[in-house]
Tab-separated table of N, CA and C in Angstrom:
chain	number	residue	atom	x	y	z
A	1	UNK	N	11.069	5.597	-16.187
A	1	UNK	CA	9.791	5.989	-15.737
A	1	UNK	C	9.714	4.775	-14.788
A	2	UNK	N	8.958	5.260	-13.484
A	2	UNK	CA	8.799	4.420	-12.087
A	2	UNK	C	7.543	3.702	-12.758
A	3	UNK	N	7.520	2.497	-12.288
A	3	UNK	CA	6.380	1.519	-12.445
A	3	UNK	C	6.394	0.670	-11.271
A	4	UNK	N	5.186	0.515	-10.657
A	4	UNK	CA	4.931	-0.304	-9.681
A	4	UNK	C	4.015	-1.285	-9.999
A	5	UNK	N	4.139	-2.443	-9.286
A	5	UNK	CA	3.415	-3.731	-9.622
A	5	UNK	C	3.070	-4.218	-8.301
A	6	UNK	N	1.770	-4.478	-8.078
A	6	UNK	CA	1.329	-5.049	-6.790
A	6	UNK	C	0.982	-6.479	-6.935
A	7	UNK	N	1.029	-7.181	-6.055
A	7	UNK	CA	0.686	-8.696	-5.925
A	7	UNK	C	0.227	-8.881	-4.476
A	8	UNK	N	-0.508	-10.143	-4.427
A	8	UNK	CA	-0.717	-10.931	-2.938
A	8	UNK	C	-2.196	-10.657	-2.529
A	9	UNK	N	-3.107	-10.049	-3.683
A	9	UNK	CA	-4.514	-9.913	-3.247
A	9	UNK	C	-5.147	-11.404	-3.656
A	10	UNK	N	-6.368	-11.452	-3.033
A	10	UNK	CA	-7.214	-12.847	-3.137
A	10	UNK	C	-8.496	-12.606	-2.480
A	11	UNK	N	-9.074	-13.956	-2.166
A	11	UNK	CA	-10.194	-13.892	-1.380
A	11	UNK	C	-9.821	-14.918	-0.211
A	12	UNK	N	-10.500	-14.019	0.764
A	12	UNK	CA	-10.175	-14.736	2.210
A	12	UNK	C	-11.317	-14.681	3.109
A	13	UNK	N	-11.751	-15.250	3.966
A	13	UNK	CA	-12.720	-15.310	4.827
A	13	UNK	C	-12.506	-14.283	6.079
A	14	UNK	N	-13.318	-13.728	6.630
A	14	UNK	CA	-12.990	-12.736	7.600
A	14	UNK	C	-12.417	-13.415	8.791
A	15	UNK	N	-11.552	-12.660	9.475
A	15	UNK	CA	-10.630	-12.921	10.271
A	15	UNK	C	-9.350	-13.624	9.809
A	16	UNK	N	-9.270	-13.594	8.359
A	16	UNK	CA	-7.979	-14.229	7.876
A	16	UNK	C	-6.915	-13.091	7.484
A	17	UNK	N	-5.732	-13.557	6.936
A	17	UNK	CA	-4.910	-12.778	6.596
A	17	UNK	C	-4.612	-12.765	5.139
A	18	UNK	N	-3.767	-11.607	4.813
A	18	UNK	CA	-3.334	-11.455	3.443
A	18	UNK	C	-1.860	-10.687	3.581
A	19	UNK	N	-1.065	-11.202	2.681
A	19	UNK	CA	0.016	-9.985	2.713
A	19	UNK	C	0.308	-9.338	1.190
A	20	UNK	N	0.294	-8.119	1.081
A	20	UNK	CA	0.258	-7.455	-0.313
A	20	UNK	C	1.826	-6.975	-0.409
A	21	UNK	N	2.297	-7.037	-1.722
A	21	UNK	CA	3.583	-6.526	-1.931
A	21	UNK	C	3.519	-5.663	-3.423
A	22	UNK	N	4.436	-4.596	-3.142
A	22	UNK	CA	4.682	-3.513	-4.477
A	22	UNK	C	5.874	-3.470	-4.550
A	23	UNK	N	6.266	-3.788	-5.787
A	23	UNK	CA	7.646	-3.623	-6.319
A	23	UNK	C	7.752	-2.475	-7.282
A	24	UNK	N	8.726	-1.423	-7.013
A	24	UNK	CA	8.976	-0.345	-7.624
A	24	UNK	C	10.181	-0.646	-8.617
A	25	UNK	N	9.935	-0.327	-9.783
A	25	UNK	CA	11.197	-0.481	-10.821
A	25	UNK	C	11.417	0.822	-11.593
A	26	UNK	N	12.534	0.926	-12.474
A	26	UNK	CA	12.800	2.131	-13.134
A	26	UNK	C	12.791	3.455	-12.414
A	27	UNK	N	13.334	3.217	-11.063
A	27	UNK	CA	13.292	4.352	-9.836
A	27	UNK	C	14.512	5.336	-10.322
A	28	UNK	N	15.695	4.564	-10.919
A	28	UNK	CA	16.999	5.589	-11.144
A	28	UNK	C	17.495	6.258	-10.106
A	29	UNK	N	17.372	5.526	-9.135
A	29	UNK	CA	17.892	6.229	-7.752
A	29	UNK	C	16.918	7.288	-7.080
A	30	UNK	N	15.785	7.369	-7.432
A	30	UNK	CA	14.852	8.526	-6.856
A	30	UNK	C	14.220	7.753	-5.748
A	31	UNK	N	14.551	8.711	-4.790
A	31	UNK	CA	13.951	8.016	-3.361
A	31	UNK	C	12.616	8.356	-3.256
A	32	UNK	N	11.644	7.038	-2.954
A	32	UNK	CA	10.542	7.329	-3.046
A	32	UNK	C	9.921	7.009	-1.656
A	33	UNK	N	8.685	7.856	-1.398
A	33	UNK	CA	7.902	7.422	-0.157
A	33	UNK	C	6.680	6.612	-0.701
A	34	UNK	N	6.483	5.519	-0.163
A	34	UNK	CA	5.384	4.628	-0.747
A	34	UNK	C	3.908	4.429	0.274
A	35	UNK	N	2.949	4.143	-0.393
A	35	UNK	CA	1.738	3.954	0.586
A	35	UNK	C	0.712	3.292	-0.286
A	36	UNK	N	-0.034	2.630	0.507
A	36	UNK	CA	-1.304	2.036	0.218
A	36	UNK	C	-2.366	2.528	0.166
A	37	UNK	N	-3.331	2.486	-1.109
A	37	UNK	CA	-4.563	2.830	-0.972
A	37	UNK	C	-5.617	1.976	-1.316
A	38	UNK	N	-6.885	2.266	-0.974
A	38	UNK	CA	-7.860	1.279	-1.389
A	38	UNK	C	-9.056	1.855	-1.811
A	39	UNK	N	-9.673	1.128	-2.469
A	39	UNK	CA	-11.091	1.837	-3.142
A	39	UNK	C	-12.070	0.626	-3.227
A	40	UNK	N	-12.895	0.726	-2.144
A	40	UNK	CA	-14.145	-0.121	-1.849
A	40	UNK	C	-14.848	-0.102	-2.972
A	41	UNK	N	-15.762	-1.127	-3.172
A	41	UNK	CA	-16.661	-1.192	-4.381
A	41	UNK	C	-17.475	0.032	-4.345
A	42	UNK	N	-17.798	0.787	-5.311
A	42	UNK	CA	-18.755	1.971	-5.610
A	42	UNK	C	-18.076	3.151	-4.691
A	43	UNK	N	-16.983	3.103	-4.089
A	43	UNK	CA	-16.615	4.255	-3.568
A	43	UNK	C	-15.318	4.697	-3.876
A	44	UNK	N	-14.922	5.873	-3.175
A	44	UNK	CA	-13.659	6.567	-3.841
A	44	UNK	C	-12.500	5.880	-3.149
A	45	UNK	N	-11.175	6.154	-3.884
A	45	UNK	CA	-9.955	5.778	-3.430
A	45	UNK	C	-9.654	6.517	-2.263
A	46	UNK	N	-9.073	5.724	-1.273
A	46	UNK	CA	-8.466	6.529	-0.073
A	46	UNK	C	-7.202	5.744	0.273
A	47	UNK	N	-6.150	6.531	1.228
A	47	UNK	CA	-5.076	6.193	1.574
A	47	UNK	C	-5.272	5.626	3.099
A	48	UNK	N	-4.757	4.256	3.249
A	48	UNK	CA	-4.944	3.669	4.493
A	48	UNK	C	-3.588	3.553	4.973
A	49	UNK	N	-2.492	3.544	4.471
A	49	UNK	CA	-1.041	3.284	5.121
A	49	UNK	C	0.123	3.895	4.245
A	50	UNK	N	0.971	4.455	4.936
A	50	UNK	CA	2.062	5.202	4.078
A	50	UNK	C	3.292	5.223	4.963
A	51	UNK	N	4.482	5.127	4.499
A	51	UNK	CA	5.728	5.316	4.928
A	51	UNK	C	6.476	6.602	4.535
A	52	UNK	N	6.953	7.191	5.492
A	52	UNK	CA	7.502	8.526	5.010
A	52	UNK	C	8.943	8.432	4.904
A	53	UNK	N	9.593	9.470	4.655
A	53	UNK	CA	11.078	9.296	4.169
A	53	UNK	C	11.714	8.973	5.466
A	54	UNK	N	11.587	9.024	6.751
A	54	UNK	CA	12.311	8.535	7.744
A	54	UNK	C	11.800	6.941	8.243
A	55	UNK	N	11.140	6.474	7.297
A	55	UNK	CA	10.621	5.188	7.405
A	55	UNK	C	9.843	5.028	8.438
A	56	UNK	N	9.003	5.853	9.089
A	56	UNK	CA	7.647	5.602	9.897
A	56	UNK	C	6.428	5.447	9.057
A	57	UNK	N	5.728	4.450	9.608
A	57	UNK	CA	4.526	4.286	9.015
A	57	UNK	C	3.292	4.504	9.659
A	58	UNK	N	2.299	5.296	8.793
A	58	UNK	CA	1.327	5.841	9.241
A	58	UNK	C	0.036	5.070	9.017
A	59	UNK	N	-1.004	5.197	9.485
A	59	UNK	CA	-2.328	4.205	9.102
A	59	UNK	C	-3.483	5.019	9.356
A	60	UNK	N	-4.697	4.851	8.754
A	60	UNK	CA	-5.927	5.410	9.190
A	60	UNK	C	-6.568	4.502	10.211
A	61	UNK	N	-7.472	5.047	10.851
A	61	UNK	CA	-8.005	4.463	12.239
A	61	UNK	C	-8.656	3.141	11.643
A	62	UNK	N	-9.125	2.918	10.717
A	62	UNK	CA	-9.861	1.667	10.478
A	62	UNK	C	-8.906	0.454	10.391
A	63	UNK	N	-7.601	0.494	10.111
A	63	UNK	CA	-6.770	-0.384	9.991
A	63	UNK	C	-5.688	-0.417	10.885
A	64	UNK	N	-5.516	0.585	11.805
A	64	UNK	CA	-4.516	0.454	12.812
A	64	UNK	C	-4.715	-0.766	13.559
A	65	UNK	N	-3.802	-1.224	13.931
A	65	UNK	CA	-3.685	-2.566	14.832
A	65	UNK	C	-3.958	-3.803	14.072
A	66	UNK	N	-4.275	-3.679	12.997
A	66	UNK	CA	-4.635	-4.937	12.008
A	66	UNK	C	-3.785	-5.078	10.869
A	67	UNK	N	-3.433	-3.706	10.633
A	67	UNK	CA	-2.582	-3.672	9.056
A	67	UNK	C	-0.804	-3.290	9.560
A	68	UNK	N	0.011	-3.897	8.688
A	68	UNK	CA	1.433	-3.328	9.248
A	68	UNK	C	2.144	-3.246	7.774
A	69	UNK	N	2.616	-1.836	7.340
A	69	UNK	CA	3.221	-1.590	6.290
A	69	UNK	C	4.639	-1.515	6.671
A	70	UNK	N	5.498	-2.149	5.607
A	70	UNK	CA	6.812	-2.119	5.818
A	70	UNK	C	7.599	-1.992	4.365
A	71	UNK	N	8.964	-1.556	4.553
A	71	UNK	CA	9.352	-1.365	3.070
A	71	UNK	C	10.952	-1.885	3.363
A	72	UNK	N	11.549	-2.322	2.302
A	72	UNK	CA	12.941	-2.588	2.365
A	72	UNK	C	13.814	-1.482	2.280
A	73	UNK	N	15.232	-1.903	2.742
A	73	UNK	CA	16.071	-0.767	2.876
A	73	UNK	C	16.373	0.003	1.746
A	74	UNK	N	16.230	-0.516	0.469
A	74	UNK	CA	16.570	0.082	-0.892
A	74	UNK	C	15.084	0.767	-1.238
A	75	UNK	N	14.274	0.855	-0.437
A	75	UNK	CA	12.898	1.512	-0.723
A	75	UNK	C	12.184	1.094	-2.087
A	76	UNK	N	12.539	-0.099	-2.509
A	76	UNK	CA	12.071	-0.430	-3.870
A	76	UNK	C	10.614	-1.426	-3.630
A	77	UNK	N	10.744	-1.973	-2.457
A	77	UNK	CA	9.634	-2.794	-2.197
A	77	UNK	C	8.724	-2.403	-1.046
A	78	UNK	N	7.544	-2.539	-1.151
A	78	UNK	CA	6.589	-2.152	0.014
A	78	UNK	C	5.485	-3.263	0.233
A	79	UNK	N	5.596	-3.549	1.467
A	79	UNK	CA	4.533	-4.663	1.819
A	79	UNK	C	3.456	-4.084	2.898
A	80	UNK	N	2.310	-4.789	2.684
A	80	UNK	CA	1.247	-4.782	3.652
A	80	UNK	C	0.597	-5.819	4.275
A	81	UNK	N	0.920	-6.178	5.425
A	81	UNK	CA	0.604	-7.492	6.181
A	81	UNK	C	-0.848	-7.133	6.746
A	82	UNK	N	-1.713	-7.921	6.264
A	82	UNK	CA	-3.320	-7.574	6.641
A	82	UNK	C	-3.733	-8.403	7.584
A	83	UNK	N	-4.114	-8.339	8.677
A	83	UNK	CA	-4.566	-9.357	9.700
A	83	UNK	C	-5.751	-9.004	10.185
A	84	UNK	N	-6.613	-9.926	10.451
A	84	UNK	CA	-8.061	-10.089	11.154
A	84	UNK	C	-8.852	-9.211	10.208
A	85	UNK	N	-8.756	-9.637	9.076
A	85	UNK	CA	-9.526	-8.999	7.702
A	85	UNK	C	-10.949	-8.949	8.019
A	86	UNK	N	-11.614	-7.804	7.635
A	86	UNK	CA	-13.058	-7.836	7.908
A	86	UNK	C	-13.644	-7.476	6.445
A	87	UNK	N	-15.001	-7.921	6.422
A	87	UNK	CA	-15.703	-7.744	4.949
A	87	UNK	C	-15.486	-6.229	4.562
A	88	UNK	N	-15.497	-5.244	5.386
A	88	UNK	CA	-15.373	-3.837	4.929
A	88	UNK	C	-13.949	-3.645	4.380
A	89	UNK	N	-12.913	-4.543	4.374
A	89	UNK	CA	-11.852	-4.174	3.801
A	89	UNK	C	-11.603	-4.495	2.443
A	90	UNK	N	-12.689	-5.031	1.828
A	90	UNK	CA	-12.886	-5.378	0.539
A	90	UNK	C	-12.464	-4.383	-0.551
A	91	UNK	N	-11.691	-4.626	-1.302
A	91	UNK	CA	-11.592	-3.480	-2.288
A	91	UNK	C	-10.385	-3.596	-3.428
A	92	UNK	N	-10.134	-2.750	-3.996
A	92	UNK	CA	-8.955	-2.629	-4.877
A	92	UNK	C	-7.765	-1.935	-4.227
A	93	UNK	N	-6.738	-2.735	-3.930
A	93	UNK	CA	-5.763	-2.025	-3.240
A	93	UNK	C	-4.489	-1.624	-4.187
A	94	UNK	N	-4.169	-0.524	-4.106
A	94	UNK	CA	-3.314	0.041	-4.862
A	94	UNK	C	-1.879	0.748	-4.232
A	95	UNK	N	-0.877	0.736	-4.943
A	95	UNK	CA	0.217	1.100	-4.355
A	95	UNK	C	0.544	2.361	-5.040
A	96	UNK	N	0.956	3.556	-4.235
A	96	UNK	CA	1.380	4.767	-4.808
A	96	UNK	C	2.870	5.329	-4.249
A	97	UNK	N	3.483	6.145	-5.063
A	97	UNK	CA	4.949	6.604	-4.819
A	97	UNK	C	4.858	8.024	-4.921
A	98	UNK	N	5.637	8.558	-4.044
A	98	UNK	CA	5.832	10.112	-3.770
A	98	UNK	C	7.228	10.243	-3.994
A	99	UNK	N	7.982	11.176	-4.707
A	99	UNK	CA	9.354	11.390	-4.639
A	99	UNK	C	9.595	11.896	-3.138
A	100	UNK	N	10.739	11.776	-2.493
A	100	UNK	CA	10.976	11.933	-1.309
A	100	UNK	C	11.283	13.727	-1.369
A	101	UNK	N	11.953	13.999	-2.534
A	101	UNK	CA	12.192	15.390	-2.882
A	101	UNK	C	11.027	16.400	-2.840
A	102	UNK	N	9.775	15.883	-2.781
A	102	UNK	CA	8.544	16.476	-2.848
A	102	UNK	C	7.992	16.532	-1.579
A	103	UNK	N	8.712	15.980	-0.701
A	103	UNK	CA	8.296	15.897	0.830
A	103	UNK	C	7.119	15.014	1.045
A	104	UNK	N	7.171	13.978	-0.076
A	104	UNK	CA	6.414	12.815	0.301
A	104	UNK	C	4.892	13.028	0.145
A	105	UNK	N	4.690	14.280	-0.673
A	105	UNK	CA	3.364	14.621	-0.606
A	105	UNK	C	2.524	14.596	-1.859
A	106	UNK	N	3.207	14.382	-3.012
A	106	UNK	CA	2.994	14.263	-4.030
A	106	UNK	C	2.963	12.731	-4.825
A	107	UNK	N	1.718	12.140	-4.874
A	107	UNK	CA	1.881	10.694	-5.040
A	107	UNK	C	1.469	10.913	-6.762
A	108	UNK	N	2.582	10.634	-7.550
A	108	UNK	CA	2.553	10.633	-9.010
A	108	UNK	C	2.881	9.305	-9.485
A	109	UNK	N	2.981	8.151	-8.996
A	109	UNK	CA	3.365	6.984	-9.558
A	109	UNK	C	2.109	6.032	-8.717
A	110	UNK	N	1.609	5.267	-9.799
A	110	UNK	CA	0.539	4.534	-9.225
A	110	UNK	C	0.882	3.049	-10.009
A	111	UNK	N	0.454	1.963	-9.216
A	111	UNK	CA	0.111	0.603	-9.857
A	111	UNK	C	-1.176	0.537	-10.298
A	112	UNK	N	-1.574	-0.797	-10.810
A	112	UNK	CA	-2.833	-1.183	-11.101
A	112	UNK	C	-3.602	-1.489	-10.307
A	113	UNK	N	-3.059	-2.103	-9.145
A	113	UNK	CA	-3.950	-2.619	-8.068
A	113	UNK	C	-3.796	-4.039	-7.890
A	114	UNK	N	-4.462	-4.532	-6.797
A	114	UNK	CA	-4.633	-5.883	-6.644
A	114	UNK	C	-5.784	-5.984	-5.838
A	115	UNK	N	-7.026	-6.946	-6.191
A	115	UNK	CA	-8.235	-6.896	-5.617
A	115	UNK	C	-8.066	-7.843	-4.221
A	116	UNK	N	-8.737	-7.221	-3.420
A	116	UNK	CA	-8.898	-8.065	-1.959
A	116	UNK	C	-10.447	-8.416	-1.436
A	117	UNK	N	-10.860	-9.482	-1.580
A	117	UNK	CA	-12.089	-9.689	-1.027
A	117	UNK	C	-12.274	-10.501	0.188
A	118	UNK	N	-13.080	-10.003	1.206
A	118	UNK	CA	-13.131	-10.771	2.412
A	118	UNK	C	-14.718	-11.043	2.522
A	119	UNK	N	-15.080	-12.361	2.869
A	119	UNK	CA	-16.368	-12.736	2.925
A	119	UNK	C	-16.488	-13.238	4.277
């Protein structure tokens, strides 16, 4: 069973930076697309960055130019470099993974999340 474990969250002042990591284990050579999701306090979870099967990253407008998602060649580790953080970036950041065989459309594996607080 695929397991995802996030790390790197914390509290930071506006304008600061954090780098999140998500490590996938138990993949059994299943190729995965991975993405980052964010749930602000009292709001629904939403996708903010993802890397497709070709290794291309896509972002929502609110983080474009400030966040960079990257993945290692083995596709087992996903990072999210977050710069120029704003208070509205506060939330629970969760890593999700979708089998490449699904066309990277079905996120079926999820981590427990790491909290980011920007003041």
